[in-house]
CSV table of C-alpha atoms in Angstrom, one decimal:
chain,number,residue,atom,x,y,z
A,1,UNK,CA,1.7,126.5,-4.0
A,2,UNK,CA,3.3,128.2,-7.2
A,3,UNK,CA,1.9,125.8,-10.6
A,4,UNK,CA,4.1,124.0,-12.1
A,5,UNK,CA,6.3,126.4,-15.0
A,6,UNK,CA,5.1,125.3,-18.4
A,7,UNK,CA,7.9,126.1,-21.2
A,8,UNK,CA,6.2,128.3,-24.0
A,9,UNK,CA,9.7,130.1,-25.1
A,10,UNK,CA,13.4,130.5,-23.9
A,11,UNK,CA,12.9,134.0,-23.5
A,12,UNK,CA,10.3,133.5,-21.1
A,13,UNK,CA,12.2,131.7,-18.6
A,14,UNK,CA,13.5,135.3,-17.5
A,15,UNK,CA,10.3,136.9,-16.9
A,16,UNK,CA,9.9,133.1,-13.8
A,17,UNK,CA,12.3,134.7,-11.4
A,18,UNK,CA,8.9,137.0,-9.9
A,19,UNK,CA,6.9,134.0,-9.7
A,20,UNK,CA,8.7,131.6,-8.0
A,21,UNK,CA,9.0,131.5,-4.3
A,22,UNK,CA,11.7,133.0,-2.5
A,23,UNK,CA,13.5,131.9,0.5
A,24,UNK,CA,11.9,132.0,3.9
A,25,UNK,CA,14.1,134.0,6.4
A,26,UNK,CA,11.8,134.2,8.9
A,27,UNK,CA,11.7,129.7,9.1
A,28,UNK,CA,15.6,130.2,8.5
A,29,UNK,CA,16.0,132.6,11.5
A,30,UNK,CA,13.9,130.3,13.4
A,31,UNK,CA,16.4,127.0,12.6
A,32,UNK,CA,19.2,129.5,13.7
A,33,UNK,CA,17.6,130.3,17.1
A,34,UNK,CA,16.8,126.6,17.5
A,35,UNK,CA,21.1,125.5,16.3
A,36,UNK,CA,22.0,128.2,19.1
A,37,UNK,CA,20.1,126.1,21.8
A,38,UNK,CA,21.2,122.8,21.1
A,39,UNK,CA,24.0,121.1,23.5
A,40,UNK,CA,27.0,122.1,21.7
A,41,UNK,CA,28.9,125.1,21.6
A,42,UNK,CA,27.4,127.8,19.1
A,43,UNK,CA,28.8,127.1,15.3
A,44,UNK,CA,30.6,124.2,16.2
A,45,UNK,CA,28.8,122.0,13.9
A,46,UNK,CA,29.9,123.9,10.9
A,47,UNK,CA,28.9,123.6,7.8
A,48,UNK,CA,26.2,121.0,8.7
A,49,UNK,CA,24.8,123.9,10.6
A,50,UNK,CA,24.4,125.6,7.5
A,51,UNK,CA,22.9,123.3,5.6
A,52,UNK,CA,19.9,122.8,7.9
A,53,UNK,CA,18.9,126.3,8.3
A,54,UNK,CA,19.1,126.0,4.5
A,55,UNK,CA,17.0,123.6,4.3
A,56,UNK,CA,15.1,125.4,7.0
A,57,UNK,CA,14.4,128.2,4.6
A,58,UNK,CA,13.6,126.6,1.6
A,59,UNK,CA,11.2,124.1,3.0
A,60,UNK,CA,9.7,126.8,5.2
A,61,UNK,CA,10.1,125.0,8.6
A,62,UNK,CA,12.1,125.8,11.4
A,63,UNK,CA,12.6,122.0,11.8
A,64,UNK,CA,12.4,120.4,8.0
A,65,UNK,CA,12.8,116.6,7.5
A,66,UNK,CA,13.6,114.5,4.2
A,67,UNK,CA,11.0,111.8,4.5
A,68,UNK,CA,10.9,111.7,0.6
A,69,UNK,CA,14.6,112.2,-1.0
A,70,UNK,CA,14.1,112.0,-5.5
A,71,UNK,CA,16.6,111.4,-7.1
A,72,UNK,CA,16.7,111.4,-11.0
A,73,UNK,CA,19.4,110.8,-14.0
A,74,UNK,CA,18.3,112.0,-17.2
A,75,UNK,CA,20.2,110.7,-20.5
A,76,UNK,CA,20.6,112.1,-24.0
A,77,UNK,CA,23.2,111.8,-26.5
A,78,UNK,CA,25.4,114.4,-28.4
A,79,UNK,CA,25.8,114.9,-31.9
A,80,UNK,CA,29.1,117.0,-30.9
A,81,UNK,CA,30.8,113.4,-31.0
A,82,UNK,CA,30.8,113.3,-34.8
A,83,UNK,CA,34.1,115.2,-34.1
A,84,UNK,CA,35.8,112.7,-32.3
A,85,UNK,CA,35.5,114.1,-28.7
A,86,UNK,CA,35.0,110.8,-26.9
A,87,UNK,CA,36.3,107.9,-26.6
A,88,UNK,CA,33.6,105.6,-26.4
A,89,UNK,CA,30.7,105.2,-29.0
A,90,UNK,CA,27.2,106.5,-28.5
A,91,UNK,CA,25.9,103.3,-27.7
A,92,UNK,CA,26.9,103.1,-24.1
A,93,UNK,CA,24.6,105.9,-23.3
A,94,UNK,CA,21.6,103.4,-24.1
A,95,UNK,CA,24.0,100.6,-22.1
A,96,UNK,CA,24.3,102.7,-19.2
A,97,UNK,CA,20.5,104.0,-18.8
A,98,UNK,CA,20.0,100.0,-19.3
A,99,UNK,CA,22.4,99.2,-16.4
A,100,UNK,CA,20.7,102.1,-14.4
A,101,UNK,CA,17.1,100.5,-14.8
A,102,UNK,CA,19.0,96.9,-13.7
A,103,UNK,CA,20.3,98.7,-10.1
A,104,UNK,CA,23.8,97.9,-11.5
A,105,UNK,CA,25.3,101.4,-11.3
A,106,UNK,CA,27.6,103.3,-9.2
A,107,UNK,CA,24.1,105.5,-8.6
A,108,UNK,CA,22.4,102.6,-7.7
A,109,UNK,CA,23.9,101.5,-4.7
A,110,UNK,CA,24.8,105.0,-3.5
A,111,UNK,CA,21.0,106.1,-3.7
A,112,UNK,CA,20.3,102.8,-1.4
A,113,UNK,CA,22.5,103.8,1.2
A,114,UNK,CA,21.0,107.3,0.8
A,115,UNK,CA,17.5,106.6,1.1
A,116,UNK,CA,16.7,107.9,-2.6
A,117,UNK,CA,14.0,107.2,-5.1
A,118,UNK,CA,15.7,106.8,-8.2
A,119,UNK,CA,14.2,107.1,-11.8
A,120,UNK,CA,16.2,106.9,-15.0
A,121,UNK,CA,14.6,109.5,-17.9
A,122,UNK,CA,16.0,108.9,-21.4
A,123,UNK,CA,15.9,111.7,-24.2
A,124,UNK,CA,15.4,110.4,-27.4
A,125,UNK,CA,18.7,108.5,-28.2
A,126,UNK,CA,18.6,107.3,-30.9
A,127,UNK,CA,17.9,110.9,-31.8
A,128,UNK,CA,21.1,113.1,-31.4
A,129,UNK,CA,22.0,116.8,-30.6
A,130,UNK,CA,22.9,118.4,-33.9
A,131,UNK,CA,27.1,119.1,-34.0
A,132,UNK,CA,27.2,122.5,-32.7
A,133,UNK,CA,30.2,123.1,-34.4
A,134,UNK,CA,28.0,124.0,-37.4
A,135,UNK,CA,24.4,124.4,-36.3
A,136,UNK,CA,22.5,125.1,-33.3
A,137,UNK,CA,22.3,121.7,-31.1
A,138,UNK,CA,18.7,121.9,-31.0
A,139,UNK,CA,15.7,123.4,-32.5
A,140,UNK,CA,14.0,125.6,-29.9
A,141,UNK,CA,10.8,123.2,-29.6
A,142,UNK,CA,13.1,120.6,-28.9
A,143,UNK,CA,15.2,122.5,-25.9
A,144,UNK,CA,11.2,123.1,-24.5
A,145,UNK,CA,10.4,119.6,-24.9
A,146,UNK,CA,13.4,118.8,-23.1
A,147,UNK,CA,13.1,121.0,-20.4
A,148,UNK,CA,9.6,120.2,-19.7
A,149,UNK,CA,9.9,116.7,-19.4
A,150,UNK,CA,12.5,117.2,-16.8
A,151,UNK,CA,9.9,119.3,-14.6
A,152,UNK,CA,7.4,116.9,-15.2
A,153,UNK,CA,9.4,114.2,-13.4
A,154,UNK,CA,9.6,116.2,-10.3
A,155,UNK,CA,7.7,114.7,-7.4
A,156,UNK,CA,6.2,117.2,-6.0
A,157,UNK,CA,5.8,115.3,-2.3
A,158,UNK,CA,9.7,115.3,-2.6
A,159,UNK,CA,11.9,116.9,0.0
A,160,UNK,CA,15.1,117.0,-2.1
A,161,UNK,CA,15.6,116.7,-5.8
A,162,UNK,CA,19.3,114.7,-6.4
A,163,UNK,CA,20.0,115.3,-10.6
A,164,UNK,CA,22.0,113.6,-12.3
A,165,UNK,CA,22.9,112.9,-16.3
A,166,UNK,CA,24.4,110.5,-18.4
A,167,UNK,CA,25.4,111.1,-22.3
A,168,UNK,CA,28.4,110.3,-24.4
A,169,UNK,CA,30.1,113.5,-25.7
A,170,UNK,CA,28.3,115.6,-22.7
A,171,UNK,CA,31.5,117.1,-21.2
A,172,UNK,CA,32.4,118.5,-23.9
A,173,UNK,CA,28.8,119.9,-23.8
A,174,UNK,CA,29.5,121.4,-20.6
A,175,UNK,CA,32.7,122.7,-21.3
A,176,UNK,CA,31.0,124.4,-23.9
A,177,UNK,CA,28.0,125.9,-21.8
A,178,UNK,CA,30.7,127.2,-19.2
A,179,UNK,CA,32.9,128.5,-21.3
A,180,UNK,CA,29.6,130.5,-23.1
A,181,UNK,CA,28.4,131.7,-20.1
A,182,UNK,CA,31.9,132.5,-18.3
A,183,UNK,CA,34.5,133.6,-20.8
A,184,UNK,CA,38.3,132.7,-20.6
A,185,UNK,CA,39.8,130.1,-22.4
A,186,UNK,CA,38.2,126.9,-23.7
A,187,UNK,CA,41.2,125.4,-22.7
A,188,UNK,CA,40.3,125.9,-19.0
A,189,UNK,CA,37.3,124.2,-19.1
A,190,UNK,CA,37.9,121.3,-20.8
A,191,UNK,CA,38.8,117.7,-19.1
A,192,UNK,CA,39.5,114.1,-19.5
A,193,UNK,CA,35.8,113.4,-19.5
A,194,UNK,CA,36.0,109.5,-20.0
A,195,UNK,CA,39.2,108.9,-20.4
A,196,UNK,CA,40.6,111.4,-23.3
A,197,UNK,CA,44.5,111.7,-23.6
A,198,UNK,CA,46.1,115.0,-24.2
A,199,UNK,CA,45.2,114.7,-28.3
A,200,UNK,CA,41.9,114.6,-27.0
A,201,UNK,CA,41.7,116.9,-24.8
A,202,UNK,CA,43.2,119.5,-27.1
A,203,UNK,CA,40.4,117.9,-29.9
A,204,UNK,CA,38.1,118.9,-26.9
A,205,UNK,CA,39.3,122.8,-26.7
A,206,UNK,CA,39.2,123.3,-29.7
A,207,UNK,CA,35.7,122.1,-30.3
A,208,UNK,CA,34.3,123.9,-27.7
A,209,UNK,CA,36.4,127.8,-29.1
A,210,UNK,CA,34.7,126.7,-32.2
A,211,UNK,CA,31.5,126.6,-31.0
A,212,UNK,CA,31.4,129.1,-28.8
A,213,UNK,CA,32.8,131.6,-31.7
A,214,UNK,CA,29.8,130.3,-34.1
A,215,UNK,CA,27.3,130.7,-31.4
A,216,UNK,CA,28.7,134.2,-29.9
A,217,UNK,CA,25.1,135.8,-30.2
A,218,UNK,CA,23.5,133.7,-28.6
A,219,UNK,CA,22.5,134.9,-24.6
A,220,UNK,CA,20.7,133.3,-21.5
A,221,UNK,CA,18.9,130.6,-22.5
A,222,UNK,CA,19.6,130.7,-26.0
A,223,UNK,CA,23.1,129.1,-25.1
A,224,UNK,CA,21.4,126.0,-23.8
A,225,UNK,CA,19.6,125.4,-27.3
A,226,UNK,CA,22.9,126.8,-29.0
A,227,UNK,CA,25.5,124.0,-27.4
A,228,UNK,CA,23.6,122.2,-24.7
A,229,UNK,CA,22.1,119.0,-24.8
A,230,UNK,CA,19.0,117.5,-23.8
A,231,UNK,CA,19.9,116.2,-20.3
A,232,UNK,CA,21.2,119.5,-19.9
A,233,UNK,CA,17.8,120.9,-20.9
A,234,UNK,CA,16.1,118.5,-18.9
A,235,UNK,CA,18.0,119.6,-15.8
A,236,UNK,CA,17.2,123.0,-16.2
A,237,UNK,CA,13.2,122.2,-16.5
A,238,UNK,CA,13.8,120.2,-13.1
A,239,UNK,CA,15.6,122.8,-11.3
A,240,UNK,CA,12.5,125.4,-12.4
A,241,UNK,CA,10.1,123.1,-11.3
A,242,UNK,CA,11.8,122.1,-7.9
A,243,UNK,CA,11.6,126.0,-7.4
A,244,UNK,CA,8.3,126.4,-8.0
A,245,UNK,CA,7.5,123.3,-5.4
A,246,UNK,CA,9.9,124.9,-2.7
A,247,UNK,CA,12.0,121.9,-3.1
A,248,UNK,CA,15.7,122.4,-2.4
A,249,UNK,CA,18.0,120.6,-5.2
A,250,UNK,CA,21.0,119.1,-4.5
A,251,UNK,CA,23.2,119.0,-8.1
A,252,UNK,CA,25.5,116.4,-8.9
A,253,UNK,CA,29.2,117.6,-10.2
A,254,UNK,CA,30.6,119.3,-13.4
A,255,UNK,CA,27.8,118.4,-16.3
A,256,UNK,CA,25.4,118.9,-13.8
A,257,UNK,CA,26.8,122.1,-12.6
A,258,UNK,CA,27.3,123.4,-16.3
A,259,UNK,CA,23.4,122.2,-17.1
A,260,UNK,CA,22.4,125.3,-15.0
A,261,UNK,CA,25.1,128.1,-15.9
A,262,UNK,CA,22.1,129.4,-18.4
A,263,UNK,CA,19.7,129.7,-15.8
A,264,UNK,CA,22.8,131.7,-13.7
A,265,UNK,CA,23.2,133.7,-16.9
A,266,UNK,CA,19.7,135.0,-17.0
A,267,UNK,CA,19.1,135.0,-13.5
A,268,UNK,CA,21.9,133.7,-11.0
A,269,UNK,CA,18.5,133.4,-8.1
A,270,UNK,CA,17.2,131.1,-10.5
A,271,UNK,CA,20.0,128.6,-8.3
A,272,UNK,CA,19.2,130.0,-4.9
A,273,UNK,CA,17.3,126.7,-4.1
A,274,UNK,CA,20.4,124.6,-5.1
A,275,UNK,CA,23.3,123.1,-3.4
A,276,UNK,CA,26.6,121.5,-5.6
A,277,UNK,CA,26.8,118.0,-4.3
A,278,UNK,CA,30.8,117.3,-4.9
A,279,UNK,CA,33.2,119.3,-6.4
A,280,UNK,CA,34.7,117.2,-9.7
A,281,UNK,CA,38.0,116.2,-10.8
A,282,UNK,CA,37.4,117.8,-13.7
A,283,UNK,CA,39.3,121.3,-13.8
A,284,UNK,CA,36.4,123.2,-14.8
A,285,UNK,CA,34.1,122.6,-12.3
A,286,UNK,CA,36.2,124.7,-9.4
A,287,UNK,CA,36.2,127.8,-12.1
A,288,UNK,CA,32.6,127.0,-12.3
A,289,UNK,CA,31.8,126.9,-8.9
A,290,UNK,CA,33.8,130.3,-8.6
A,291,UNK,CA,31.7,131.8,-10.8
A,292,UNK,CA,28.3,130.5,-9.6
A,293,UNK,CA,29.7,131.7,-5.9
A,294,UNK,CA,29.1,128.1,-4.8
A,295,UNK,CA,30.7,125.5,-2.5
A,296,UNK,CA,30.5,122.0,-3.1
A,297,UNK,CA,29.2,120.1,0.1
A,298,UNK,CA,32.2,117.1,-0.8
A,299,UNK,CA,35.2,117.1,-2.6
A,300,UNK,CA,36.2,113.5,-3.0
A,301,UNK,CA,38.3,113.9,-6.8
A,302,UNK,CA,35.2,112.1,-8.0
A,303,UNK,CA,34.5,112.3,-12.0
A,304,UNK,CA,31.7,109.7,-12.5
A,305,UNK,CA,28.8,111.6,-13.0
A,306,UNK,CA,25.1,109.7,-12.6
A,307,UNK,CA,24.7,112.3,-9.9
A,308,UNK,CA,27.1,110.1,-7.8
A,309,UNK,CA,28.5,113.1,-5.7
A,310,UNK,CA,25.2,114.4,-5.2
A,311,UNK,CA,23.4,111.2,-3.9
A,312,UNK,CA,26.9,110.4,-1.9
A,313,UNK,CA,26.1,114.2,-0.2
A,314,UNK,CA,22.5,113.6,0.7
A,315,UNK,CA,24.1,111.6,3.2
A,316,UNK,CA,25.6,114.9,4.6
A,317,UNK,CA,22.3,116.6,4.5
A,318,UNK,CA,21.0,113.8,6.4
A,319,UNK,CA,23.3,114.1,8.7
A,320,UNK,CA,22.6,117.5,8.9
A,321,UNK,CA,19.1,117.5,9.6
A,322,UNK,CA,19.3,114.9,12.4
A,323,UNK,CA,21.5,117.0,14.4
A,324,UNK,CA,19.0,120.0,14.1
A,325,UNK,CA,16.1,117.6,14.9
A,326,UNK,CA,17.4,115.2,17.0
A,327,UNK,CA,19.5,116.8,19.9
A,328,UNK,CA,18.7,118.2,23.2
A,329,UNK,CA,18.7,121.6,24.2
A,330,UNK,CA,20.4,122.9,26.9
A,331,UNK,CA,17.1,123.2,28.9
A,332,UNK,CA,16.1,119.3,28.1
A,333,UNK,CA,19.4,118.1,28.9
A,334,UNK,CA,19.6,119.9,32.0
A,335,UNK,CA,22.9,121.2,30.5
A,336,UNK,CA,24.1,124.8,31.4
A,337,UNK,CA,25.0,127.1,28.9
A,338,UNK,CA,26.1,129.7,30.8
C-alpha cells in the first residue's frame, strides 16, 4: 500500500501524481465481464452499471463491497466575511459543528440511512482566513497544516470517503477558487450561498474579481493558500490521502467541488478516484462540473452543503453494488441469454 502523503510544500503536491495508485483496468474489465452476465439485458442498468465497475477499479476487485462507508465534515471560518459577503455571523460555524456533534443535522440523519461513520473536524475557529481581498488567506504552513489534518482523518479500512464542509463566508471561497482556476466572469460563479439577495450577490462578484485580480500570479496550489480556506484545504489533504489508500471519494456539491479545482489545476488525475455526489443549486457548480468533465450522480436543486448530496448518493452507490453482487447470472438462474 502507497504511505500516507505528508505535506512538506505546495509545490510538491505536483511531483504525488507518480506515486499514487492508478486505476485498475484489468479488476474493472473483470466487473464488466461479470455486469454482461447478470439477468438483465446488457447496459440496462445504466449508470449504476457504471458506478460499480468504478468502484471495481478503484478498489481493485471485480466484486468490491462498502462494509465501511466515512464520512467526514470539516469546518473553518473565513476572514473574507469582513466584507459583508454573508448573511449570517461567524458564529454559526461553531453552532453548526455543535449541532453536528449532537446528530441534529441534515447530515446526520442522511448518514444513518446511508450507513456512514460520520466525524465532524473543526479548523481553528476562532482563528479566521485572512480577507483575501488584501492578503493571501493563509500563510503556507497553515494551508499544510490544514491539508494534513484532513489526510490524517482518513480511515484507511474505509471503502468510501463522503466530504463534506461547513464555514460562513465559504461560497464566496469557492466562487473564488473556481473562478481562479477556470476563468470567465466572477459573476458566473457566484450564488445565493445562504440566503444573499441580489445586493449581495453582486457584493459577492465583486469580492471574488477583486481577489482573483490581486492573486493573478498565483498557480496550482498556490490558489488554495491564495483564496481558499481551511476546509477547503482540508478536503484537498483527504482526497490525497484517499488516493494513496485506493479509496474512491464521493464529493459533496459546489464548496466541495471547488475545494479540489487546485488539485484539477495541477493535475486533473489527481480527481480520477472521485465521484460529484449532487449537482448544486448554486449556478456555478454545473460550470464547474463542465470543466472538471464530471457528472453529478443526483441532481436534486439541493444547496445545503454538510456533504448532504454526497451522503444522500452513497445510497446510489449502494444500490449499485448490490446489483453487481447480488444478482444471478444467466447460468444460475437457469435464464437464457441467447
Amino acid at each position: 500500500m502507497t504511505s500516507l502523503p505528508k505535506f512538506s510544500s505546495l509545490e510538491a503536491v505536483s511531483a504525488l501524481t507518480a506515486d499514487l495508485p492508478s486505476y485498475d483496468s484489468a479488476a474493472a474489465e473483470a466487473a464488466v465481464a461479470r455486469q454482461n452476465t447478470l439477468t438483465k439485458p446488457p447496459g440496462s442498468l445504466g449508470r449504476l452499471e457504471e458506478l460499480a465497475v468504478f468502484m471495481a477499479g478503484w478498489r481493485g476487485t471485480a466484486q468490491p463491497e462498502i462494509n465501511k462507508a466515512q464520512a467526514i465534515v470539516f469546518a473553518g471560518n473565513h476572514g473574507i466575511c469582513a466584507q459583508g459577503v454573508n448573511p449570517f455571523p461567524q458564529e454559526v460555524t461553531h453552532q453548526m459543528v455543535a449541532n453536528f456533534k449532537a446528530g441534529g443535522a441534515a447530515i446526520n440523519q442522511l448518514c444513518k440511512v446511508a450507513g456512514a461513520d460520520l466525524s465532524v473536524v473543526a479548523l481553528d475557529l476562532d482563528n479566521p482566513t485572512q480577507d483575501f481581498t488584501t492578503s493571501r488567506a493563509m500563510t503556507e504552513s497553515e494551508c499544510l497544516a490544514a491539508m494534513q489534518a484532513g489526510a490524517d482523518a482518513v480511515d484507511p479500512e474505509a471503502d468510501i470517503l463522503v466530504l463534506g464542509e461547513m464555514g460562513i463566508g465559504n461560497s464566496t471561497t469557492a466562487a473564488a477558487l473556481a473562478h481562479a482556476v477556470f476563468g470567465g466572469e466572477a459573476r458566473a460563479w457566484v450564488g445565493r450561498g445562504t440566503g444573499s439577495d441580489d445586493e449581495g450577490v453582486r457584493r459577492k462578484a465583486d469580492v471574488v474579481s477583486r481577489a482573483v485580480t490581486l492573486h493573478g500570479s498565483a498557480e496550482k496550489m498556490e490558489i488554495l493558500q491564495a483564496v481558499g480556506g481551511r476546509e477547503q484545504a482540508a478536503i484537498c489533504g483527504a482526497v490525497l490521502a484517499a488516493r494513496a489508500l485506493r479509496i474512491p471519494v464521493m464529493l459533496d456539491g459546489y464548496i466541495c467541488t471547488a475545494s479540489v479545482a487546485p488539485l484539477h489545476a495541477t493535475d486533473s488525475g489527481l480527481l480520477d478516484h472521485c465521484l460529484v455526489g449532487h449537482a448544486s443549486a448554486e449556478p456555478g457548480h454545473h460550470l464547474l462540473l463542465d470543466g472538471m468533465g464530471k457528472e453529478a450522480v443526483l441532481d436534486f436543486k439541493m444547496a445545503l452543503g454538510e456533504g448532504s448530496g454526497a451522503a444522500l448518493a452513497l445510497n446510489i452507490l449502494r444500490g449499485a453494488l448490490a446489483c453487481h453482487n447480488g444478482m444471478a447470472t444467466f447460468a444460475e438462474a437457469g435464464v437464457s441469454d441467447a
